[in-house]
PDB file of C-alpha atoms in Angstrom:
ATOM      1  CA  MET A   9       1.435 -27.902  26.891  1.00 83.00           C
ATOM      2  CA  ILE A  10      -1.674 -25.988  25.863  1.00 95.00           C
ATOM      3  CA  ALA A  11      -0.236 -22.564  26.740  1.00 96.00           C
ATOM      4  CA  LYS A  12       2.668 -23.031  24.338  1.00 97.00           C
ATOM      5  CA  LYS A  13       0.303 -24.211  21.604  1.00 98.00           C
ATOM      6  CA  LEU A  14      -1.920 -21.164  22.025  1.00 98.00           C
ATOM      7  CA  VAL A  15       1.003 -18.749  21.980  1.00 98.00           C
ATOM      8  CA  ALA A  16       2.288 -20.428  18.820  1.00 98.00           C
ATOM      9  CA  GLU A  17      -1.129 -20.106  17.154  1.00 98.00           C
ATOM     10  CA  GLY A  18      -1.391 -16.463  18.192  1.00 98.00           C
ATOM     11  CA  ILE A  19       2.066 -15.580  16.906  1.00 98.00           C
ATOM     12  CA  GLY A  20       1.522 -17.517  13.700  1.00 98.00           C
ATOM     13  CA  THR A  21      -1.791 -15.887  12.856  1.00 98.00           C
ATOM     14  CA  GLY A  22      -0.386 -12.477  13.717  1.00 98.00           C
ATOM     15  CA  LEU A  23       2.511 -12.982  11.331  1.00 98.00           C
ATOM     16  CA  LEU A  24       0.142 -14.343   8.691  1.00 98.00           C
ATOM     17  CA  LEU A  25      -1.932 -11.157   8.754  1.00 98.00           C
ATOM     18  CA  ILE A  26       1.205  -9.025   8.685  1.00 98.00           C
ATOM     19  CA  GLY A  27       2.086 -10.921   5.527  1.00 98.00           C
ATOM     20  CA  VAL A  28      -1.372 -10.450   4.028  1.00 98.00           C
ATOM     21  CA  VAL A  29      -2.152  -6.867   5.013  1.00 98.00           C
ATOM     22  CA  GLY A  30       1.380  -5.467   5.134  1.00 97.00           C
ATOM     23  CA  SER A  31       2.255  -6.762   1.690  1.00 97.00           C
ATOM     24  CA  GLY A  32      -1.077  -5.497   0.391  1.00 97.00           C
ATOM     25  CA  ILE A  33      -0.343  -1.985   1.635  1.00 97.00           C
ATOM     26  CA  MET A  34       3.189  -2.047   0.226  1.00 97.00           C
ATOM     27  CA  ALA A  35       2.050  -3.540  -3.081  1.00 96.00           C
ATOM     28  CA  GLU A  36      -0.677  -0.967  -3.576  1.00 95.00           C
ATOM     29  CA  SER A  37       1.682   1.915  -2.791  1.00 96.00           C
ATOM     30  CA  LEU A  38       4.381   0.728  -5.201  1.00 96.00           C
ATOM     31  CA  SER A  39       2.345  -0.720  -8.078  1.00 95.00           C
ATOM     32  CA  GLY A  40       1.313   2.596  -9.572  1.00 94.00           C
ATOM     33  CA  GLY A  41      -2.312   1.577  -9.844  1.00 94.00           C
ATOM     34  CA  ASN A  42      -1.544  -1.766 -11.506  1.00 97.00           C
ATOM     35  CA  THR A  43      -3.906  -4.046  -9.584  1.00 96.00           C
ATOM     36  CA  ALA A  44      -2.553  -7.219 -11.171  1.00 97.00           C
ATOM     37  CA  LEU A  45       0.982  -6.387 -10.052  1.00 97.00           C
ATOM     38  CA  ALA A  46      -0.253  -5.538  -6.557  1.00 97.00           C
ATOM     39  CA  LEU A  47      -2.138  -8.831  -6.312  1.00 97.00           C
ATOM     40  CA  LEU A  48       0.906 -10.767  -7.500  1.00 97.00           C
ATOM     41  CA  ALA A  49       3.094  -9.195  -4.827  1.00 97.00           C
ATOM     42  CA  ASN A  50       0.411  -9.772  -2.189  1.00 98.00           C
ATOM     43  CA  ALA A  51       0.037 -13.429  -3.170  1.00 98.00           C
ATOM     44  CA  ILE A  52       3.762 -14.165  -3.193  1.00 98.00           C
ATOM     45  CA  ALA A  53       4.341 -12.520   0.189  1.00 98.00           C
ATOM     46  CA  THR A  54       1.441 -14.417   1.737  1.00 98.00           C
ATOM     47  CA  GLY A  55       2.624 -17.756   0.353  1.00 98.00           C
ATOM     48  CA  CYS A  56       6.148 -17.145   1.610  1.00 98.00           C
ATOM     49  CA  MET A  57       4.886 -16.225   5.075  1.00 98.00           C
ATOM     50  CA  LEU A  58       2.740 -19.358   5.232  1.00 98.00           C
ATOM     51  CA  TYR A  59       5.697 -21.567   4.328  1.00 98.00           C
ATOM     52  CA  ALA A  60       7.831 -19.938   7.010  1.00 98.00           C
ATOM     53  CA  ILE A  61       5.345 -20.034   9.881  1.00 98.00           C
ATOM     54  CA  ILE A  62       4.097 -23.567   9.179  1.00 98.00           C
ATOM     55  CA  ASN A  63       7.644 -24.920   9.173  1.00 98.00           C
ATOM     56  CA  THR A  64       8.593 -22.956  12.273  1.00 98.00           C
ATOM     57  CA  LEU A  65       5.509 -23.402  14.448  1.00 98.00           C
ATOM     58  CA  GLY A  66       4.104 -26.678  13.150  1.00 97.00           C
ATOM     59  CA  PRO A  67       5.934 -28.800  15.740  1.00 96.00           C
ATOM     60  CA  LEU A  68       4.483 -26.644  18.547  1.00 97.00           C
ATOM     61  CA  SER A  69       0.793 -26.257  17.700  1.00 97.00           C
ATOM     62  CA  GLY A  70       0.180 -28.123  14.465  1.00 97.00           C
ATOM     63  CA  ALA A  71       0.264 -24.780  12.625  1.00 97.00           C
ATOM     64  CA  HIS A  72      -3.465 -24.497  12.045  1.00 98.00           C
ATOM     65  CA  PHE A  73      -3.644 -20.661  12.007  1.00 98.00           C
ATOM     66  CA  ASN A  74      -7.215 -21.102  10.799  1.00 98.00           C
ATOM     67  CA  PRO A  75     -10.463 -22.014  12.628  1.00 98.00           C
ATOM     68  CA  ALA A  76     -11.599 -23.973   9.571  1.00 98.00           C
ATOM     69  CA  VAL A  77      -8.491 -26.159   9.778  1.00 98.00           C
ATOM     70  CA  THR A  78      -8.869 -26.589  13.545  1.00 98.00           C
ATOM     71  CA  LEU A  79     -12.496 -27.624  13.092  1.00 98.00           C
ATOM     72  CA  ALA A  80     -11.578 -30.021  10.292  1.00 98.00           C
ATOM     73  CA  PHE A  81      -8.977 -31.758  12.466  1.00 98.00           C
ATOM     74  CA  ALA A  82     -11.438 -31.950  15.377  1.00 98.00           C
ATOM     75  CA  LEU A  83     -14.093 -33.536  13.158  1.00 97.00           C
ATOM     76  CA  ARG A  84     -11.543 -36.175  12.165  1.00 95.00           C
ATOM     77  CA  GLY A  85     -10.779 -36.907  15.808  1.00 95.00           C
ATOM     78  CA  GLU A  86      -7.247 -35.567  15.402  1.00 96.00           C
ATOM     79  CA  HIS A  87      -7.609 -32.476  17.601  1.00 97.00           C
ATOM     80  CA  PRO A  88      -9.243 -32.341  21.061  1.00 97.00           C
ATOM     81  CA  TRP A  89     -12.639 -30.641  21.003  1.00 98.00           C
ATOM     82  CA  ALA A  90     -11.813 -28.968  24.324  1.00 97.00           C
ATOM     83  CA  GLN A  91      -8.982 -27.109  22.586  1.00 97.00           C
ATOM     84  CA  VAL A  92     -11.103 -25.841  19.684  1.00 98.00           C
ATOM     85  CA  PRO A  93     -12.534 -22.727  21.444  1.00 98.00           C
ATOM     86  CA  PRO A  94      -9.152 -21.493  22.783  1.00 98.00           C
ATOM     87  CA  TYR A  95      -7.478 -22.181  19.433  1.00 98.00           C
ATOM     88  CA  VAL A  96     -10.142 -20.188  17.587  1.00 98.00           C
ATOM     89  CA  ALA A  97      -9.986 -17.357  20.130  1.00 98.00           C
ATOM     90  CA  VAL A  98      -6.224 -16.885  19.819  1.00 98.00           C
ATOM     91  CA  GLN A  99      -6.379 -17.250  16.039  1.00 98.00           C
ATOM     92  CA  VAL A 100      -8.879 -14.402  15.785  1.00 98.00           C
ATOM     93  CA  LEU A 101      -6.984 -12.276  18.308  1.00 98.00           C
ATOM     94  CA  GLY A 102      -3.653 -12.929  16.595  1.00 98.00           C
ATOM     95  CA  CYS A 103      -5.095 -11.976  13.213  1.00 98.00           C
ATOM     96  CA  ILE A 104      -6.495  -8.692  14.512  1.00 98.00           C
ATOM     97  CA  LEU A 105      -3.210  -7.827  16.225  1.00 98.00           C
ATOM     98  CA  GLY A 106      -1.414  -8.600  12.959  1.00 98.00           C
ATOM     99  CA  VAL A 107      -3.675  -6.161  11.119  1.00 98.00           C
ATOM    100  CA  TRP A 108      -2.991  -3.447  13.676  1.00 98.00           C
ATOM    101  CA  ALA A 109       0.756  -4.103  13.531  1.00 98.00           C
ATOM    102  CA  SER A 110       0.631  -3.666   9.745  1.00 98.00           C
ATOM    103  CA  HIS A 111      -1.127  -0.335  10.094  1.00 98.00           C
ATOM    104  CA  LEU A 112       1.479   0.756  12.633  1.00 98.00           C
ATOM    105  CA  MET A 113       4.377  -0.178  10.348  1.00 98.00           C
ATOM    106  CA  PHE A 114       2.936   1.821   7.446  1.00 98.00           C
ATOM    107  CA  ASP A 115       1.946   4.854   9.529  1.00 97.00           C
ATOM    108  CA  LEU A 116      -1.790   4.332   9.019  1.00 97.00           C
ATOM    109  CA  PRO A 117      -4.559   4.766  11.600  1.00 97.00           C
ATOM    110  CA  ILE A 118      -4.357   1.619  13.699  1.00 97.00           C
ATOM    111  CA  LEU A 119      -8.093   1.374  14.367  1.00 96.00           C
ATOM    112  CA  GLN A 120     -10.125   1.333  11.173  1.00 95.00           C
ATOM    113  CA  THR A 121     -12.768  -0.714   9.386  1.00 92.00           C
ATOM    114  CA  SER A 122     -13.087  -1.482   5.718  1.00 89.00           C
ATOM    115  CA  THR A 123     -15.530   0.757   3.870  1.00 88.00           C
ATOM    116  CA  THR A 124     -14.359   0.299   0.286  1.00 79.00           C
ATOM    117  CA  MET A 125     -13.636  -3.411  -0.262  1.00 81.00           C
ATOM    118  CA  HIS A 126     -17.032  -4.909  -1.078  1.00 82.00           C
ATOM    119  CA  ARG A 127     -16.877  -8.667  -1.508  1.00 90.00           C
ATOM    120  CA  THR A 128     -20.290 -10.289  -1.891  1.00 91.00           C
ATOM    121  CA  GLY A 129     -22.433 -12.322  -4.266  1.00 94.00           C
ATOM    122  CA  LEU A 130     -22.581 -15.893  -5.508  1.00 95.00           C
ATOM    123  CA  ALA A 131     -19.234 -15.688  -7.308  1.00 96.00           C
ATOM    124  CA  GLN A 132     -17.451 -14.640  -4.112  1.00 96.00           C
ATOM    125  CA  TRP A 133     -19.233 -17.169  -1.906  1.00 97.00           C
ATOM    126  CA  SER A 134     -18.628 -20.070  -4.285  1.00 97.00           C
ATOM    127  CA  SER A 135     -14.989 -18.994  -4.497  1.00 97.00           C
ATOM    128  CA  GLU A 136     -14.676 -19.246  -0.731  1.00 98.00           C
ATOM    129  CA  ILE A 137     -16.199 -22.722  -0.725  1.00 98.00           C
ATOM    130  CA  ILE A 138     -13.754 -23.880  -3.394  1.00 98.00           C
ATOM    131  CA  ALA A 139     -10.788 -22.078  -1.847  1.00 98.00           C
ATOM    132  CA  THR A 140     -11.386 -23.547   1.618  1.00 98.00           C
ATOM    133  CA  PHE A 141     -12.105 -27.026   0.283  1.00 98.00           C
ATOM    134  CA  GLY A 142      -8.908 -26.859  -1.776  1.00 98.00           C
ATOM    135  CA  LEU A 143      -6.888 -25.796   1.256  1.00 98.00           C
ATOM    136  CA  LEU A 144      -8.139 -28.793   3.228  1.00 98.00           C
ATOM    137  CA  PHE A 145      -7.485 -30.986   0.188  1.00 98.00           C
ATOM    138  CA  VAL A 146      -3.786 -30.100   0.061  1.00 98.00           C
ATOM    139  CA  ILE A 147      -3.401 -30.357   3.846  1.00 98.00           C
ATOM    140  CA  PHE A 148      -4.967 -33.778   4.281  1.00 97.00           C
ATOM    141  CA  GLY A 149      -3.727 -35.081   0.959  1.00 97.00           C
ATOM    142  CA  GLY A 150      -0.225 -33.964   1.853  1.00 97.00           C
ATOM    143  CA  LEU A 151      -0.431 -35.542   5.304  1.00 96.00           C
ATOM    144  CA  ARG A 152      -1.579 -38.790   3.682  1.00 95.00           C
ATOM    145  CA  SER A 153       1.227 -38.981   1.119  1.00 93.00           C
ATOM    146  CA  ARG A 154       4.173 -36.768   2.134  1.00 95.00           C
ATOM    147  CA  PRO A 155       3.739 -34.881   5.424  1.00 96.00           C
ATOM    148  CA  ASP A 156       7.027 -33.034   4.977  1.00 96.00           C
ATOM    149  CA  THR A 157       5.625 -31.235   1.924  1.00 97.00           C
ATOM    150  CA  VAL A 158       2.580 -29.710   3.646  1.00 98.00           C
ATOM    151  CA  PRO A 159       4.178 -26.289   4.340  1.00 98.00           C
ATOM    152  CA  ALA A 160       5.125 -25.915   0.682  1.00 98.00           C
ATOM    153  CA  LEU A 161       1.779 -27.256  -0.511  1.00 98.00           C
ATOM    154  CA  VAL A 162      -0.166 -24.762   1.602  1.00 98.00           C
ATOM    155  CA  GLY A 163       2.060 -21.840   0.624  1.00 98.00           C
ATOM    156  CA  LEU A 164       1.886 -22.663  -3.066  1.00 98.00           C
ATOM    157  CA  TYR A 165      -1.841 -23.375  -2.993  1.00 98.00           C
ATOM    158  CA  ILE A 166      -2.756 -20.070  -1.357  1.00 98.00           C
ATOM    159  CA  THR A 167      -0.410 -18.190  -3.704  1.00 98.00           C
ATOM    160  CA  GLY A 168      -2.208 -19.725  -6.663  1.00 98.00           C
ATOM    161  CA  ALA A 169      -5.671 -19.401  -5.153  1.00 98.00           C
ATOM    162  CA  TYR A 170      -5.232 -15.634  -4.866  1.00 97.00           C
ATOM    163  CA  TRP A 171      -5.427 -15.754  -8.677  1.00 98.00           C
ATOM    164  CA  PHE A 172      -7.883 -18.492  -9.564  1.00 97.00           C
ATOM    165  CA  THR A 173     -10.664 -17.444  -7.154  1.00 97.00           C
ATOM    166  CA  SER A 174     -12.650 -14.224  -7.507  1.00 96.00           C
ATOM    167  CA  SER A 175     -12.536 -13.745  -3.721  1.00 95.00           C
ATOM    168  CA  THR A 176      -8.695 -13.987  -3.680  1.00 94.00           C
ATOM    169  CA  SER A 177      -8.994 -16.997  -1.377  1.00 95.00           C
ATOM    170  CA  PHE A 178      -9.533 -15.880   2.209  1.00 97.00           C
ATOM    171  CA  ALA A 179     -10.270 -19.535   3.143  1.00 98.00           C
ATOM    172  CA  ASN A 180      -9.989 -18.702   6.849  1.00 98.00           C
ATOM    173  CA  PRO A 181     -12.673 -17.346   9.216  1.00 98.00           C
ATOM    174  CA  ALA A 182     -10.149 -15.635  11.514  1.00 98.00           C
ATOM    175  CA  VAL A 183      -8.451 -13.942   8.572  1.00 98.00           C
ATOM    176  CA  THR A 184     -11.849 -12.878   7.241  1.00 98.00           C
ATOM    177  CA  ILE A 185     -12.820 -11.252  10.538  1.00 97.00           C
ATOM    178  CA  ALA A 186      -9.493  -9.478  10.921  1.00 97.00           C
ATOM    179  CA  ARG A 187      -9.441  -8.117   7.374  1.00 97.00           C
ATOM    180  CA  GLY A 188     -12.673  -6.305   8.180  1.00 96.00           C
ATOM    181  CA  PHE A 189     -10.534  -4.112  10.453  1.00 97.00           C
ATOM    182  CA  SER A 190      -8.418  -2.803   7.570  1.00 96.00           C
ATOM    183  CA  ASP A 191      -9.572  -0.324   4.942  1.00 95.00           C
ATOM    184  CA  THR A 192      -6.676  -1.261   2.667  1.00 95.00           C
ATOM    185  CA  PHE A 193      -5.993  -3.460  -0.359  1.00 94.00           C
ATOM    186  CA  ALA A 194      -6.632  -6.641   1.675  1.00 94.00           C
ATOM    187  CA  GLY A 195      -9.754  -5.446   3.476  1.00 94.00           C
ATOM    188  CA  ILE A 196     -13.330  -6.689   3.395  1.00 95.00           C
ATOM    189  CA  TYR A 197     -16.466  -4.709   4.201  1.00 94.00           C
ATOM    190  CA  PRO A 198     -17.669  -5.961   7.642  1.00 95.00           C
ATOM    191  CA  GLY A 199     -21.205  -6.529   6.385  1.00 94.00           C
ATOM    192  CA  HIS A 200     -19.902  -9.229   4.042  1.00 96.00           C
ATOM    193  CA  ILE A 201     -17.875 -11.177   6.616  1.00 97.00           C
ATOM    194  CA  LEU A 202     -20.627 -13.516   7.838  1.00 97.00           C
ATOM    195  CA  SER A 203     -21.409 -14.830   4.352  1.00 97.00           C
ATOM    196  CA  PHE A 204     -17.725 -15.579   3.764  1.00 98.00           C
ATOM    197  CA  ILE A 205     -17.487 -17.484   7.044  1.00 98.00           C
ATOM    198  CA  LEU A 206     -20.619 -19.509   6.315  1.00 98.00           C
ATOM    199  CA  ALA A 207     -19.170 -20.472   2.928  1.00 98.00           C
ATOM    200  CA  GLN A 208     -15.911 -21.498   4.577  1.00 98.00           C
ATOM    201  CA  LEU A 209     -17.700 -23.615   7.192  1.00 98.00           C
ATOM    202  CA  LEU A 210     -19.762 -25.283   4.471  1.00 98.00           C
ATOM    203  CA  ALA A 211     -16.491 -26.221   2.780  1.00 98.00           C
ATOM    204  CA  VAL A 212     -15.265 -27.777   6.038  1.00 98.00           C
ATOM    205  CA  MET A 213     -18.321 -30.037   6.163  1.00 97.00           C
ATOM    206  CA  LEU A 214     -17.961 -30.978   2.494  1.00 97.00           C
ATOM    207  CA  GLY A 215     -14.288 -31.637   3.028  1.00 97.00           C
ATOM    208  CA  HIS A 216     -14.889 -33.747   6.111  1.00 96.00           C
ATOM    209  CA  PHE A 217     -17.041 -36.286   4.321  1.00 94.00           C
ATOM    210  CA  THR A 218     -15.242 -36.209   0.969  1.00 96.00           C
ATOM    211  CA  LEU A 219     -11.587 -36.030   1.958  1.00 96.00           C
ATOM    212  CA  ARG A 220     -11.823 -38.472   4.841  1.00 92.00           C
ATOM    213  CA  TRP A 221     -13.069 -41.080   2.369  1.00 94.00           C
ATOM    214  CA  LEU A 222     -10.699 -40.068  -0.435  1.00 95.00           C
ATOM    215  CA  PHE A 223      -7.553 -40.196   1.668  1.00 93.00           C
ATOM    216  CA  SER A 224      -8.485 -43.162   3.865  1.00 87.00           C
ATOM    217  CA  LYS A 225      -5.868 -45.886   4.119  1.00 78.00           C
ATOM    218  CA  ASP A 226      -8.152 -48.790   3.251  1.00 68.00           C
TER     219      ASP A 226
END
């Protein structure tokens, strides 16, 4: 039932952004200016949230929580193209609502935009290509070998990718858009969002041709 799938995607992306933004706010407030410690806390909380929501909501919607993942499945013929626009719409909406919920929980202005977190340049864009490609790699590689491990693979990969990419691994167009609505540790300046999304979509196309061949059953 499409309605149940869309609700699951909306709830999942909302919880994902609560994990990302909420933990970022908490980490920054408690780390005493130690950015490395704040990033570590942010990464762990995000990875844990991903593991929880993928396990819980996967049977309902496939647990995409990411337009790049939805598009990748559609390109493989494993997700109906007619469901791509509504999936993407609820993913973006869920992410934005998750950002606002985080602001509410930490007594911050609910409506805000990022003015301080500038993320641009070749290093950041290449990081987003690698981060998104790597995410698709662990998803489709996991589905090919051991589908039951995908929630852990995604959670662990994103936790690690926070550290080995200069962009801290957004790897998700909906997340990228929503983080532009938060002038906190996890934010991104709105003027830099489009370049991140283009890098992520480029990774989807690279992943489609490379990973489909790599993990084929023949």
